[in-house]
C-alpha atoms as a PDB file:
ATOM      1  CA  MET A   1     135.104 112.768 138.765  1.00  0.00           C
ATOM      2  CA  PRO A   2     132.329 110.631 137.256  1.00  0.00           C
ATOM      3  CA  ARG A   3     129.861 108.983 139.587  1.00  0.00           C
ATOM      4  CA  TYR A   4     129.371 105.286 138.911  1.00  0.00           C
ATOM      5  CA  SER A   5     126.574 102.963 139.931  1.00  0.00           C
ATOM      6  CA  PRO A   6     127.577 100.243 142.417  1.00  0.00           C
ATOM      7  CA  ALA A   7     127.564  97.585 139.673  1.00  0.00           C
ATOM      8  CA  THR A   8     129.689  99.698 137.326  1.00  0.00           C
ATOM      9  CA  ARG A   9     132.162 100.596 140.067  1.00  0.00           C
ATOM     10  CA  ILE A  10     132.585  96.932 141.099  1.00  0.00           C
ATOM     11  CA  LEU A  11     133.064  95.769 137.511  1.00  0.00           C
ATOM     12  CA  ARG A  12     135.358  98.649 136.600  1.00  0.00           C
ATOM     13  CA  ASP A  13     137.719  97.951 139.503  1.00  0.00           C
ATOM     14  CA  ASP A  14     137.658  94.198 138.902  1.00  0.00           C
ATOM     15  CA  LEU A  15     138.336  94.431 135.150  1.00  0.00           C
ATOM     16  CA  LEU A  16     141.288  96.759 135.735  1.00  0.00           C
ATOM     17  CA  ALA A  17     142.671  94.432 138.406  1.00  0.00           C
ATOM     18  CA  GLN A  18     142.329  91.415 136.107  1.00  0.00           C
ATOM     19  CA  LEU A  19     144.130  93.147 133.243  1.00  0.00           C
ATOM     20  CA  ARG A  20     146.917  94.562 135.413  1.00  0.00           C
ATOM     21  CA  SER A  21     147.653  91.187 136.987  1.00  0.00           C
ATOM     22  CA  ALA A  22     147.421  89.185 133.742  1.00  0.00           C
ATOM     23  CA  THR A  23     150.526  88.087 131.844  1.00  0.00           C
ATOM     24  CA  ARG A  24     148.767  88.360 128.462  1.00  0.00           C
ATOM     25  CA  PRO A  25     145.851  90.224 126.893  1.00  0.00           C
ATOM     26  CA  LEU A  26     142.409  88.940 127.912  1.00  0.00           C
ATOM     27  CA  SER A  27     139.253  88.737 125.841  1.00  0.00           C
ATOM     28  CA  THR A  28     135.917  90.230 126.831  1.00  0.00           C
ATOM     29  CA  SER A  29     134.500  86.759 127.471  1.00  0.00           C
ATOM     30  CA  GLU A  30     137.494  85.783 129.652  1.00  0.00           C
ATOM     31  CA  LEU A  31     137.112  88.956 131.688  1.00  0.00           C
ATOM     32  CA  ARG A  32     133.366  88.352 132.087  1.00  0.00           C
ATOM     33  CA  GLU A  33     133.983  84.739 133.118  1.00  0.00           C
ATOM     34  CA  HIS A  34     136.104  85.844 136.083  1.00  0.00           C
ATOM     35  CA  ALA A  35     134.102  88.969 136.937  1.00  0.00           C
ATOM     36  CA  PRO A  36     132.162  89.053 140.227  1.00  0.00           C
ATOM     37  CA  ASN A  37     128.389  89.030 140.495  1.00  0.00           C
ATOM     38  CA  VAL A  38     127.012  92.556 140.648  1.00  0.00           C
ATOM     39  CA  PRO A  39     123.862  94.114 142.125  1.00  0.00           C
ATOM     40  CA  MET A  40     121.132  94.940 139.609  1.00  0.00           C
ATOM     41  CA  PRO A  41     117.987  97.063 139.986  1.00  0.00           C
ATOM     42  CA  ARG A  42     114.869  95.111 140.996  1.00  0.00           C
ATOM     43  CA  MET A  43     116.945  91.973 141.625  1.00  0.00           C
ATOM     44  CA  ALA A  44     116.972  90.341 145.059  1.00  0.00           C
ATOM     45  CA  HIS A  45     120.606  89.242 144.780  1.00  0.00           C
ATOM     46  CA  ALA A  46     123.730  89.964 142.743  1.00  0.00           C
ATOM     47  CA  VAL A  47     123.888  88.398 139.277  1.00  0.00           C
ATOM     48  CA  VAL A  48     126.524  87.570 136.668  1.00  0.00           C
ATOM     49  CA  PRO A  49     127.153  90.640 134.469  1.00  0.00           C
ATOM     50  CA  VAL A  50     126.075  90.398 130.832  1.00  0.00           C
ATOM     51  CA  SER A  51     128.665  90.612 128.044  1.00  0.00           C
ATOM     52  CA  GLU A  52     127.362  93.976 126.795  1.00  0.00           C
ATOM     53  CA  GLN A  53     127.780  95.477 130.266  1.00  0.00           C
ATOM     54  CA  VAL A  54     131.401  94.274 130.478  1.00  0.00           C
ATOM     55  CA  TYR A  55     132.101  95.491 126.929  1.00  0.00           C
ATOM     56  CA  ARG A  56     130.673  98.970 127.613  1.00  0.00           C
ATOM     57  CA  ILE A  57     132.862  99.361 130.705  1.00  0.00           C
ATOM     58  CA  LEU A  58     135.952  98.215 128.776  1.00  0.00           C
ATOM     59  CA  CYS A  59     135.188 100.767 126.048  1.00  0.00           C
ATOM     60  CA  ALA A  60     134.888 103.491 128.701  1.00  0.00           C
ATOM     61  CA  LEU A  61     138.229 102.431 130.223  1.00  0.00           C
ATOM     62  CA  HIS A  62     139.756 102.500 126.726  1.00  0.00           C
ATOM     63  CA  LYS A  63     138.474 106.040 126.188  1.00  0.00           C
ATOM     64  CA  GLN A  64     140.049 107.066 129.526  1.00  0.00           C
ATOM     65  CA  GLY A  65     143.396 105.599 128.436  1.00  0.00           C
ATOM     66  CA  LEU A  66     143.422 102.918 131.133  1.00  0.00           C
ATOM     67  CA  VAL A  67     143.207  99.910 128.784  1.00  0.00           C
ATOM     68  CA  THR A  68     144.189  99.244 125.174  1.00  0.00           C
ATOM     69  CA  ARG A  69     142.651  97.049 122.506  1.00  0.00           C
ATOM     70  CA  ALA A  70     145.076  94.231 121.831  1.00  0.00           C
ATOM     71  CA  GLY A  71     143.203  92.737 118.887  1.00  0.00           C
ATOM     72  CA  ALA A  72     140.192  90.532 118.387  1.00  0.00           C
ATOM     73  CA  LYS A  73     139.334  86.853 118.334  1.00  0.00           C
ATOM     74  CA  GLY A  74     136.449  86.763 115.888  1.00  0.00           C
ATOM     75  CA  ARG A  75     133.833  89.066 117.398  1.00  0.00           C
ATOM     76  CA  ASP A  76     135.481  88.923 120.835  1.00  0.00           C
ATOM     77  CA  ALA A  77     137.842  91.854 121.446  1.00  0.00           C
ATOM     78  CA  THR A  78     140.985  91.381 123.511  1.00  0.00           C
ATOM     79  CA  TRP A  79     142.217  93.947 126.011  1.00  0.00           C
ATOM     80  CA  ASP A  80     145.393  94.837 127.844  1.00  0.00           C
ATOM     81  CA  ALA A  81     146.183  97.252 130.667  1.00  0.00           C
ATOM     82  CA  ALA A  82     147.689 100.512 129.459  1.00  0.00           C
ATOM     83  CA  PRO A  83     151.140 101.354 130.836  1.00  0.00           C
ATOM     84  CA  THR A  84     151.083 103.824 133.717  1.00  0.00           C
ATOM     85  CA  GLY A  85     153.666 105.992 135.430  1.00  0.00           C
ATOM     86  CA  ALA A  86     153.689 103.593 138.373  1.00  0.00           C
ATOM     87  CA  ASP A  87     154.868 100.602 136.316  1.00  0.00           C
ATOM     88  CA  ALA A  88     158.584 101.383 136.678  1.00  0.00           C
ATOM     89  CA  GLU A  89     158.226 101.978 140.420  1.00  0.00           C
ATOM     90  CA  ILE A  90     156.295  98.723 140.879  1.00  0.00           C
ATOM     91  CA  ALA A  91     158.922  96.792 138.897  1.00  0.00           C
ATOM     92  CA  ALA A  92     161.708  98.289 141.037  1.00  0.00           C
ATOM     93  CA  LEU A  93     159.886  97.355 144.254  1.00  0.00           C
ATOM     94  CA  GLU A  94     159.283  93.806 143.026  1.00  0.00           C
ATOM     95  CA  ALA A  95     162.971  93.450 142.127  1.00  0.00           C
ATOM     96  CA  MET A  96     163.991  94.767 145.550  1.00  0.00           C
ATOM     97  CA  LEU A  97     161.636  92.375 147.346  1.00  0.00           C
ATOM     98  CA  SER A  98     162.809  89.373 145.346  1.00  0.00           C
ATOM     99  CA  LEU A  99     166.449  90.304 146.025  1.00  0.00           C
ATOM    100  CA  SER A 100     165.861  90.603 149.777  1.00  0.00           C
ATOM    101  CA  ALA A 101     163.957  87.306 149.757  1.00  0.00           C
ATOM    102  CA  ASP A 102     166.916  85.580 148.068  1.00  0.00           C
ATOM    103  CA  THR A 103     169.547  86.962 150.444  1.00  0.00           C
ATOM    104  CA  ALA A 104     167.648  86.921 153.748  1.00  0.00           C
ATOM    105  CA  GLN A 105     168.023  83.988 156.134  1.00  0.00           C
ATOM    106  CA  PRO A 106     164.511  82.555 156.481  1.00  0.00           C
ATOM    107  CA  LEU A 107     163.196  82.114 160.014  1.00  0.00           C
ATOM    108  CA  THR A 108     162.050  78.647 160.980  1.00  0.00           C
ATOM    109  CA  THR A 109     158.679  77.936 162.536  1.00  0.00           C
ATOM    110  CA  VAL A 110     160.335  77.428 165.922  1.00  0.00           C
ATOM    111  CA  GLU A 111     162.105  80.790 165.681  1.00  0.00           C
ATOM    112  CA  HIS A 112     158.805  82.488 164.875  1.00  0.00           C
ATOM    113  CA  ALA A 113     157.163  80.777 167.849  1.00  0.00           C
ATOM    114  CA  ALA A 114     160.005  81.775 170.183  1.00  0.00           C
ATOM    115  CA  ASN A 115     159.831  85.400 169.001  1.00  0.00           C
ATOM    116  CA  HIS A 116     156.064  85.524 169.524  1.00  0.00           C
ATOM    117  CA  LEU A 117     156.300  83.973 172.984  1.00  0.00           C
ATOM    118  CA  THR A 118     159.047  86.382 174.035  1.00  0.00           C
ATOM    119  CA  ALA A 119     156.954  89.335 172.857  1.00  0.00           C
ATOM    120  CA  ALA A 120     153.939  87.938 174.716  1.00  0.00           C
ATOM    121  CA  ALA A 121     155.995  87.622 177.899  1.00  0.00           C
ATOM    122  CA  ARG A 122     157.044  91.267 177.683  1.00  0.00           C
ATOM    123  CA  THR A 123     153.424  92.275 177.147  1.00  0.00           C
ATOM    124  CA  ALA A 124     152.369  90.279 180.201  1.00  0.00           C
ATOM    125  CA  TYR A 125     155.049  91.967 182.312  1.00  0.00           C
ATOM    126  CA  ALA A 126     153.911  95.367 181.073  1.00  0.00           C
ATOM    127  CA  ALA A 127     150.359  94.458 182.091  1.00  0.00           C
ATOM    128  CA  ALA A 128     151.637  93.351 185.493  1.00  0.00           C
ATOM    129  CA  ALA A 129     153.060  96.838 186.029  1.00  0.00           C
ATOM    130  CA  HIS A 130     149.497  98.202 185.973  1.00  0.00           C
ATOM    131  CA  ASP A 131     147.483  95.172 187.066  1.00  0.00           C
ATOM    132  CA  HIS A 132     149.382  93.866 190.095  1.00  0.00           C
ATOM    133  CA  THR A 133     148.064  90.330 190.115  1.00  0.00           C
ATOM    134  CA  ALA A 134     149.938  87.087 190.538  1.00  0.00           C
ATOM    135  CA  ALA A 135     148.287  85.782 187.355  1.00  0.00           C
ATOM    136  CA  SER A 136     149.956  88.385 185.131  1.00  0.00           C
ATOM    137  CA  THR A 137     153.413  87.662 186.531  1.00  0.00           C
ATOM    138  CA  ALA A 138     152.858  83.902 186.356  1.00  0.00           C
ATOM    139  CA  LEU A 139     151.774  84.185 182.728  1.00  0.00           C
ATOM    140  CA  GLY A 140     154.893  86.174 181.924  1.00  0.00           C
ATOM    141  CA  HIS A 141     157.134  83.548 183.533  1.00  0.00           C
ATOM    142  CA  LEU A 142     155.356  80.740 181.696  1.00  0.00           C
ATOM    143  CA  LEU A 143     155.674  82.396 178.290  1.00  0.00           C
ATOM    144  CA  ALA A 144     159.328  83.256 178.871  1.00  0.00           C
ATOM    145  CA  GLN A 145     160.091  79.674 179.904  1.00  0.00           C
ATOM    146  CA  TRP A 146     158.454  78.293 176.769  1.00  0.00           C
ATOM    147  CA  ALA A 147     160.428  80.745 174.642  1.00  0.00           C
ATOM    148  CA  ASP A 148     163.638  79.515 176.323  1.00  0.00           C
ATOM    149  CA  ILE A 149     162.685  75.887 175.680  1.00  0.00           C
ATOM    150  CA  LEU A 150     161.951  76.505 171.999  1.00  0.00           C
ATOM    151  CA  THR A 151     165.126  78.529 171.512  1.00  0.00           C
ATOM    152  CA  THR A 152     167.203  75.775 173.136  1.00  0.00           C
ATOM    153  CA  GLU A 153     165.565  73.159 170.915  1.00  0.00           C
ATOM    154  CA  LEU A 154     166.456  75.288 167.891  1.00  0.00           C
ATOM    155  CA  ALA A 155     170.107  75.792 168.831  1.00  0.00           C
ATOM    156  CA  THR A 156     172.636  74.495 166.283  1.00  0.00           C
ATOM    157  CA  PRO A 157     176.329  75.280 165.685  1.00  0.00           C
ATOM    158  CA  ASP A 158     175.243  77.854 163.086  1.00  0.00           C
ATOM    159  CA  HIS A 159     172.448  79.261 165.274  1.00  0.00           C
ATOM    160  CA  PRO A 160     173.522  79.104 168.933  1.00  0.00           C
ATOM    161  CA  ALA A 161     170.963  79.732 171.635  1.00  0.00           C
ATOM    162  CA  PRO A 162     170.988  83.192 173.278  1.00  0.00           C
ATOM    163  CA  SER A 163     173.165  83.601 176.347  1.00  0.00           C
ATOM    164  CA  ALA A 164     171.687  82.836 179.746  1.00  0.00           C
ATOM    165  CA  ALA A 165     172.032  86.486 180.759  1.00  0.00           C
ATOM    166  CA  SER A 166     169.958  87.622 177.788  1.00  0.00           C
ATOM    167  CA  SER A 167     167.341  84.970 178.475  1.00  0.00           C
ATOM    168  CA  THR A 168     167.202  85.841 182.181  1.00  0.00           C
ATOM    169  CA  GLN A 169     166.768  89.522 181.413  1.00  0.00           C
ATOM    170  CA  THR A 170     163.769  88.763 179.188  1.00  0.00           C
ATOM    171  CA  ARG A 171     162.259  86.572 181.893  1.00  0.00           C
ATOM    172  CA  ASN A 172     162.895  88.730 184.955  1.00  0.00           C
ATOM    173  CA  THR A 173     162.619  92.316 183.769  1.00  0.00           C
ATOM    174  CA  ALA A 174     159.766  94.383 182.490  1.00  0.00           C
ATOM    175  CA  PRO A 175     159.424  97.939 181.191  1.00  0.00           C
ATOM    176  CA  ARG A 176     158.041 100.634 183.449  1.00  0.00           C
ATOM    177  CA  PRO A 177     156.039 103.605 182.173  1.00  0.00           C
ATOM    178  CA  ASP A 178     159.120 105.828 182.693  1.00  0.00           C
ATOM    179  CA  GLY A 179     161.214 103.583 180.412  1.00  0.00           C
ATOM    180  CA  LEU A 180     163.255 101.978 183.220  1.00  0.00           C
ATOM    181  CA  LEU A 181     163.174  98.320 184.181  1.00  0.00           C
ATOM    182  CA  TRP A 182     162.005  96.590 187.330  1.00  0.00           C
ATOM    183  CA  ARG A 183     162.838  93.068 188.403  1.00  0.00           C
ATOM    184  CA  ALA A 184     159.665  91.020 188.088  1.00  0.00           C
ATOM    185  CA  SER A 185     160.699  88.570 190.800  1.00  0.00           C
ATOM    186  CA  THR A 186     161.834  91.082 193.444  1.00  0.00           C
ATOM    187  CA  SER A 187     160.962  94.714 192.773  1.00  0.00           C
ATOM    188  CA  ALA A 188     157.566  94.442 191.142  1.00  0.00           C
ATOM    189  CA  PRO A 189     154.888  96.425 192.964  1.00  0.00           C
ATOM    190  CA  GLN A 190     152.921  94.135 195.236  1.00  0.00           C
ATOM    191  CA  PRO A 191     149.109  94.003 195.201  1.00  0.00           C
ATOM    192  CA  LYS A 192     147.321  95.886 197.950  1.00  0.00           C
ATOM    193  CA  HIS A 193     145.165  93.594 200.061  1.00  0.00           C
ATOM    194  CA  ASN A 194     141.842  94.816 201.333  1.00  0.00           C
ATOM    195  CA  THR A 195     142.030  94.696 205.153  1.00  0.00           C
ATOM    196  CA  GLY A 196     138.419  95.626 205.626  1.00  0.00           C
ATOM    197  CA  HIS A 197     139.238  99.153 206.914  1.00  0.00           C
ATOM    198  CA  ARG A 198     138.015 102.127 204.952  1.00  0.00           C
END
């Protein structure tokens, strides 16, 4: 595999990305205009690549079969990305994603917030199983209560709020390392107080 200088590697990757994401062929000058600054020998900072540098890299990509010449505008050649074996797979994935986006029921901001708060409450309870402090349990209760409030605010005839039993289970139970559940309000291990005896 050829070894490229840092400037060549940066430009090569960027030019390929530009051509693969473009909806039409691009000229050498257009590609140079959107190319990143690149490091150059004896230069204190990265600089804009010169046209000849961009053109040489495009010619090398053409020789490797990664780009094709699409024509010329005067003395400015135009380029396009060559088809690859991954094109059909990418198109199928894009079609699948657009289909799922059309059919899926989008979550509202409140639903996202409620889901995050519920997950945070479970994490706090899990921490309380190892760090037996009142703060961990209190944090878990607080997060669970806010999740309940947001879910209730969201409730509509089409999206009813979860049942009280489900909400109570989220608030009052936490996973143990063995996969079972303990009741946070009654069965949680209590902190050991230092009595001063060794």
